[in-house]
mmCIF file of C-alpha atoms in Angstrom:
data_model
loop_
_atom_site.group_PDB
_atom_site.id
_atom_site.type_symbol
_atom_site.label_atom_id
_atom_site.label_comp_id
_atom_site.label_asym_id
_atom_site.label_seq_id
_atom_site.Cartn_x
_atom_site.Cartn_y
_atom_site.Cartn_z
ATOM 1 C CA MET A 17 20.366 5.885 -14.425
ATOM 2 C CA SER A 18 18.566 8.200 -12.019
ATOM 3 C CA ALA A 19 15.848 6.759 -9.809
ATOM 4 C CA GLU A 20 12.209 7.322 -10.658
ATOM 5 C CA PRO A 21 10.669 10.093 -8.530
ATOM 6 C CA GLY A 22 9.362 8.764 -5.255
ATOM 7 C CA THR A 23 11.377 5.527 -5.307
ATOM 8 C CA VAL A 24 14.489 6.481 -3.323
ATOM 9 C CA ARG A 25 14.447 5.342 0.310
ATOM 10 C CA PRO A 26 16.100 8.258 2.128
ATOM 11 C CA GLY A 27 17.317 8.806 5.664
ATOM 12 C CA GLY A 28 17.637 11.757 8.057
ATOM 13 C CA ARG A 29 15.874 14.990 7.212
ATOM 14 C CA THR A 30 14.848 13.655 3.816
ATOM 15 C CA ALA A 31 13.090 10.760 5.535
ATOM 16 C CA ARG A 32 11.208 13.192 7.763
ATOM 17 C CA VAL A 33 10.137 15.199 4.726
ATOM 18 C CA ARG A 34 8.951 12.027 2.992
ATOM 19 C CA THR A 35 6.962 10.981 6.059
ATOM 20 C CA ALA A 36 5.293 14.384 6.328
ATOM 21 C CA VAL A 37 4.467 14.552 2.622
ATOM 22 C CA LEU A 38 3.063 11.028 2.459
ATOM 23 C CA ARG A 39 0.963 11.684 5.547
ATOM 24 C CA ALA A 40 -0.419 14.839 3.964
ATOM 25 C CA ALA A 41 -1.112 13.041 0.683
ATOM 26 C CA GLY A 42 -2.984 10.321 2.541
ATOM 27 C CA ASP A 43 -5.043 12.927 4.364
ATOM 28 C CA VAL A 44 -6.067 14.614 1.105
ATOM 29 C CA LEU A 45 -6.968 11.293 -0.499
ATOM 30 C CA ALA A 46 -9.069 10.301 2.501
ATOM 31 C CA GLU A 47 -10.790 13.676 2.766
ATOM 32 C CA GLN A 48 -11.269 14.700 -0.862
ATOM 33 C CA GLY A 49 -10.337 11.862 -3.223
ATOM 34 C CA PHE A 50 -7.761 11.401 -5.950
ATOM 35 C CA ASP A 51 -9.088 14.100 -8.271
ATOM 36 C CA ARG A 52 -8.491 16.770 -5.603
ATOM 37 C CA LEU A 53 -4.933 15.692 -4.849
ATOM 38 C CA ASP A 54 -2.609 18.603 -5.670
ATOM 39 C CA LEU A 55 1.136 18.687 -5.064
ATOM 40 C CA ALA A 56 1.121 22.327 -3.961
ATOM 41 C CA ASP A 57 -1.634 21.628 -1.426
ATOM 42 C CA VAL A 58 0.236 18.570 -0.147
ATOM 43 C CA ALA A 59 3.396 20.670 0.263
ATOM 44 C CA ARG A 60 1.458 23.289 2.215
ATOM 45 C CA ARG A 61 -0.086 20.686 4.522
ATOM 46 C CA ALA A 62 3.272 18.987 5.052
ATOM 47 C CA GLU A 63 4.949 22.362 5.655
ATOM 48 C CA VAL A 64 7.662 21.758 3.067
ATOM 49 C CA GLY A 65 8.642 23.680 -0.042
ATOM 50 C CA LYS A 66 6.683 23.114 -3.236
ATOM 51 C CA THR A 67 9.899 22.691 -5.186
ATOM 52 C CA THR A 68 10.912 19.850 -2.875
ATOM 53 C CA VAL A 69 7.687 17.981 -3.570
ATOM 54 C CA TYR A 70 7.761 18.598 -7.323
ATOM 55 C CA ARG A 71 11.443 17.650 -7.582
ATOM 56 C CA ARG A 72 11.117 14.466 -5.558
ATOM 57 C CA TRP A 73 7.762 13.045 -6.729
ATOM 58 C CA GLY A 74 7.227 14.862 -10.023
ATOM 59 C CA SER A 75 3.518 14.137 -10.336
ATOM 60 C CA VAL A 76 0.415 13.167 -8.405
ATOM 61 C CA THR A 77 0.699 9.590 -9.648
ATOM 62 C CA GLY A 78 4.342 9.437 -8.551
ATOM 63 C CA LEU A 79 3.291 10.573 -5.091
ATOM 64 C CA VAL A 80 0.482 8.021 -4.874
ATOM 65 C CA ALA A 81 2.845 5.260 -6.007
ATOM 66 C CA ASP A 82 5.254 6.135 -3.210
ATOM 67 C CA LEU A 83 2.405 6.356 -0.696
ATOM 68 C CA LEU A 84 1.280 2.835 -1.592
ATOM 69 C CA ALA A 85 4.856 1.554 -1.386
ATOM 70 C CA ASP A 86 5.159 3.069 2.075
ATOM 71 C CA MET A 87 1.833 1.596 3.173
ATOM 72 C CA ALA A 88 2.992 -1.847 2.072
ATOM 73 C CA GLU A 89 6.236 -1.446 3.999
ATOM 74 C CA GLN A 90 4.463 -0.240 7.139
ATOM 75 C CA SER A 91 1.710 -2.856 7.172
ATOM 76 C CA LEU A 92 1.749 -5.331 10.021
ATOM 77 C CA PRO A 93 3.589 -8.630 9.457
ATOM 78 C CA ARG A 94 1.638 -11.853 9.231
ATOM 79 C CA THR A 95 0.405 -13.539 12.378
ATOM 80 C CA ARG A 96 1.527 -17.045 13.318
ATOM 81 C CA THR A 97 -1.129 -18.856 15.357
ATOM 82 C CA GLY A 98 -0.094 -22.436 14.607
ATOM 83 C CA SER A 99 -3.052 -23.187 12.334
ATOM 84 C CA VAL A 100 -3.975 -22.019 8.864
ATOM 85 C CA ARG A 101 -7.492 -21.129 10.038
ATOM 86 C CA GLY A 102 -6.131 -19.010 12.866
ATOM 87 C CA ASP A 103 -3.626 -17.299 10.603
ATOM 88 C CA LEU A 104 -6.190 -16.497 7.921
ATOM 89 C CA ARG A 105 -8.671 -15.234 10.492
ATOM 90 C CA ALA A 106 -5.925 -12.882 11.668
ATOM 91 C CA ASN A 107 -5.381 -11.769 8.076
ATOM 92 C CA ALA A 108 -9.093 -11.154 7.592
ATOM 93 C CA SER A 109 -9.236 -9.226 10.851
ATOM 94 C CA LEU A 110 -6.397 -6.975 9.708
ATOM 95 C CA VAL A 111 -8.177 -6.238 6.420
ATOM 96 C CA GLN A 112 -11.450 -5.623 8.262
ATOM 97 C CA ARG A 113 -9.876 -3.172 10.711
ATOM 98 C CA THR A 114 -8.173 -1.313 7.890
ATOM 99 C CA LEU A 115 -11.367 -0.884 5.874
ATOM 100 C CA ALA A 116 -13.372 0.040 8.978
ATOM 101 C CA ASP A 117 -10.888 2.756 9.948
ATOM 102 C CA PRO A 118 -12.363 6.110 8.804
ATOM 103 C CA ARG A 119 -9.117 7.408 7.345
ATOM 104 C CA GLN A 120 -7.710 4.180 5.937
ATOM 105 C CA GLY A 121 -11.005 3.036 4.499
ATOM 106 C CA ALA A 122 -11.556 6.339 2.713
ATOM 107 C CA LEU A 123 -7.968 6.312 1.461
ATOM 108 C CA PHE A 124 -8.308 2.841 -0.050
ATOM 109 C CA ARG A 125 -11.625 3.747 -1.649
ATOM 110 C CA ALA A 126 -9.999 6.788 -3.297
ATOM 111 C CA VAL A 127 -6.962 4.871 -4.542
ATOM 112 C CA ILE A 128 -9.025 1.968 -5.885
ATOM 113 C CA ALA A 129 -11.269 4.422 -7.745
ATOM 114 C CA ALA A 130 -8.213 6.194 -9.184
ATOM 115 C CA ALA A 131 -6.662 2.901 -10.277
ATOM 116 C CA ALA A 132 -9.641 2.290 -12.540
ATOM 117 C CA CYS A 133 -8.650 5.228 -14.749
ATOM 118 C CA ASP A 134 -4.936 5.798 -14.118
ATOM 119 C CA ASP A 135 -2.404 3.170 -15.224
ATOM 120 C CA ARG A 136 0.412 4.189 -12.893
ATOM 121 C CA THR A 137 -1.866 4.173 -9.871
ATOM 122 C CA ALA A 138 -3.168 0.769 -10.958
ATOM 123 C CA GLN A 139 0.390 -0.561 -11.188
ATOM 124 C CA ALA A 140 1.233 0.831 -7.756
ATOM 125 C CA LEU A 141 -1.901 -0.704 -6.268
ATOM 126 C CA ARG A 142 -1.025 -4.092 -7.782
ATOM 127 C CA ARG A 143 2.456 -3.858 -6.275
ATOM 128 C CA PHE A 144 0.931 -3.032 -2.892
ATOM 129 C CA TYR A 145 -1.208 -6.168 -2.955
ATOM 130 C CA GLU A 146 1.649 -8.288 -4.300
ATOM 131 C CA VAL A 147 3.696 -7.311 -1.241
ATOM 132 C CA ARG A 148 0.846 -8.020 1.165
ATOM 133 C CA VAL A 149 -0.068 -11.364 -0.424
ATOM 134 C CA ALA A 150 3.592 -12.405 -0.378
ATOM 135 C CA GLU A 151 3.719 -11.561 3.340
ATOM 136 C CA TRP A 152 0.748 -13.813 4.192
ATOM 137 C CA ALA A 153 1.166 -16.631 1.648
ATOM 138 C CA PRO A 154 3.656 -18.541 3.867
ATOM 139 C CA CYS A 155 0.900 -19.201 6.409
ATOM 140 C CA VAL A 156 -0.941 -21.175 3.722
ATOM 141 C CA ALA A 157 2.237 -22.980 2.719
ATOM 142 C CA ALA A 158 2.752 -23.893 6.370
ATOM 143 C CA GLY A 159 -0.789 -25.255 6.457
ATOM 144 C CA VAL A 160 0.060 -27.503 3.519
ATOM 145 C CA THR A 161 3.199 -28.704 5.299
ATOM 146 C CA ARG A 162 1.189 -29.508 8.434
ATOM 147 C CA GLY A 163 -1.324 -31.478 6.370
ATOM 148 C CA GLU A 164 -4.187 -29.039 6.933
ATOM 149 C CA LEU A 165 -4.529 -28.296 3.213
ATOM 150 C CA PRO A 166 -3.987 -30.396 0.077
ATOM 151 C CA ALA A 167 -0.571 -30.486 -1.564
ATOM 152 C CA GLY A 168 -0.229 -27.932 -4.326
ATOM 153 C CA THR A 169 -2.680 -25.455 -2.801
ATOM 154 C CA ASP A 170 -2.088 -22.038 -4.386
ATOM 155 C CA ALA A 171 -1.168 -19.919 -1.359
ATOM 156 C CA GLY A 172 -1.561 -16.537 -3.025
ATOM 157 C CA THR A 173 -5.007 -17.387 -4.340
ATOM 158 C CA VAL A 174 -6.149 -18.491 -0.881
ATOM 159 C CA VAL A 175 -4.953 -15.221 0.679
ATOM 160 C CA ARG A 176 -6.783 -13.224 -1.992
ATOM 161 C CA ALA A 177 -9.913 -15.314 -1.403
ATOM 162 C CA VAL A 178 -9.906 -14.170 2.232
ATOM 163 C CA SER A 179 -9.891 -10.447 1.494
ATOM 164 C CA ALA A 180 -11.906 -10.453 -1.744
ATOM 165 C CA PRO A 181 -15.393 -10.597 -0.170
ATOM 166 C CA LEU A 182 -14.417 -7.939 2.363
ATOM 167 C CA TYR A 183 -13.340 -5.499 -0.336
ATOM 168 C CA TYR A 184 -16.289 -6.365 -2.563
ATOM 169 C CA GLY A 185 -18.794 -5.684 0.181
ATOM 170 C CA PHE A 186 -16.992 -2.488 1.162
ATOM 171 C CA LEU A 187 -16.952 -1.106 -2.383
ATOM 172 C CA THR A 188 -20.436 -2.174 -3.456
ATOM 173 C CA THR A 189 -22.399 -1.361 -0.316
ATOM 174 C CA GLY A 190 -20.412 1.551 1.080
ATOM 175 C CA THR A 191 -20.416 -0.178 4.460
ATOM 176 C CA ALA A 192 -17.232 -1.318 6.155
ATOM 177 C CA PRO A 193 -17.023 -5.020 7.071
ATOM 178 C CA ASP A 194 -17.380 -6.012 10.721
ATOM 179 C CA PRO A 195 -15.497 -8.702 12.669
ATOM 180 C CA ALA A 196 -18.137 -11.326 11.872
ATOM 181 C CA ASP A 197 -17.679 -10.626 8.157
ATOM 182 C CA ALA A 198 -13.935 -11.117 8.563
ATOM 183 C CA GLU A 199 -14.309 -14.437 10.351
ATOM 184 C CA ARG A 200 -16.810 -15.660 7.772
ATOM 185 C CA ALA A 201 -14.521 -14.705 4.880
ATOM 186 C CA ALA A 202 -11.569 -16.525 6.408
ATOM 187 C CA ASP A 203 -13.588 -19.633 7.228
ATOM 188 C CA ALA A 204 -15.031 -19.762 3.700
ATOM 189 C CA ALA A 205 -11.557 -19.522 2.168
ATOM 190 C CA VAL A 206 -10.263 -22.266 4.470
ATOM 191 C CA ALA A 207 -13.226 -24.518 3.687
ATOM 192 C CA ALA A 208 -12.667 -24.081 -0.048
ATOM 193 C CA ALA A 209 -8.948 -24.723 0.326
ATOM 194 C CA GLU A 210 -9.564 -27.846 2.429
ATOM 195 C CA ALA A 211 -11.877 -29.111 -0.306
ATOM 196 C CA GLY A 212 -9.120 -28.751 -2.853
ATOM 197 C CA VAL A 213 -10.614 -25.805 -4.739
ATOM 198 C CA TYR A 214 -7.234 -24.063 -4.859
ATOM 199 C CA ALA A 215 -5.140 -27.161 -5.557
ATOM 200 C CA PRO A 216 -4.395 -28.748 -8.960
ATOM 201 C CA SER A 217 -6.932 -31.303 -10.101
ATOM 202 C CA ALA A 218 -5.821 -34.882 -9.690
#
């Protein structure tokens, strides 16, 4: 069975083409939004042939799916501070810096908006967050092991609870979160987890 467009992980010149195309796609998303994303325009910006882009990605949604996969792969690994509060503050800080970055923030806003009306983009966005939550969930599990959090605490839910208020504020107010917002979000998630909110009821 042939691979779905945009899912092969190439090397050499093909890798350079992929990098250039994904960079160009991200630029268009950040500047103009999903509805203005056009494969021919992306090819022109990336300085590659249109046929290469159409053959490899096949569609705008295929290109966005690969962009999100690449973003998940390139995201920074989790931080290990020795405490669950420190780790989750680091996670919140990473989310805050991403949303506050002019290009990255605009890119996420465009992709999230597109996911509301395009199933493939929605699936790709879910996969992106699954990868990121899986990267950070072990810091919560370690907190359980150290006795900082109750046994059975749902690690993935705690990680999502850290970033949820940051995204909500970003999308509903149009204003990027600041470092104080990030610290507050992490501390609130830790407080809820310590209280057993994310653990099974006795």
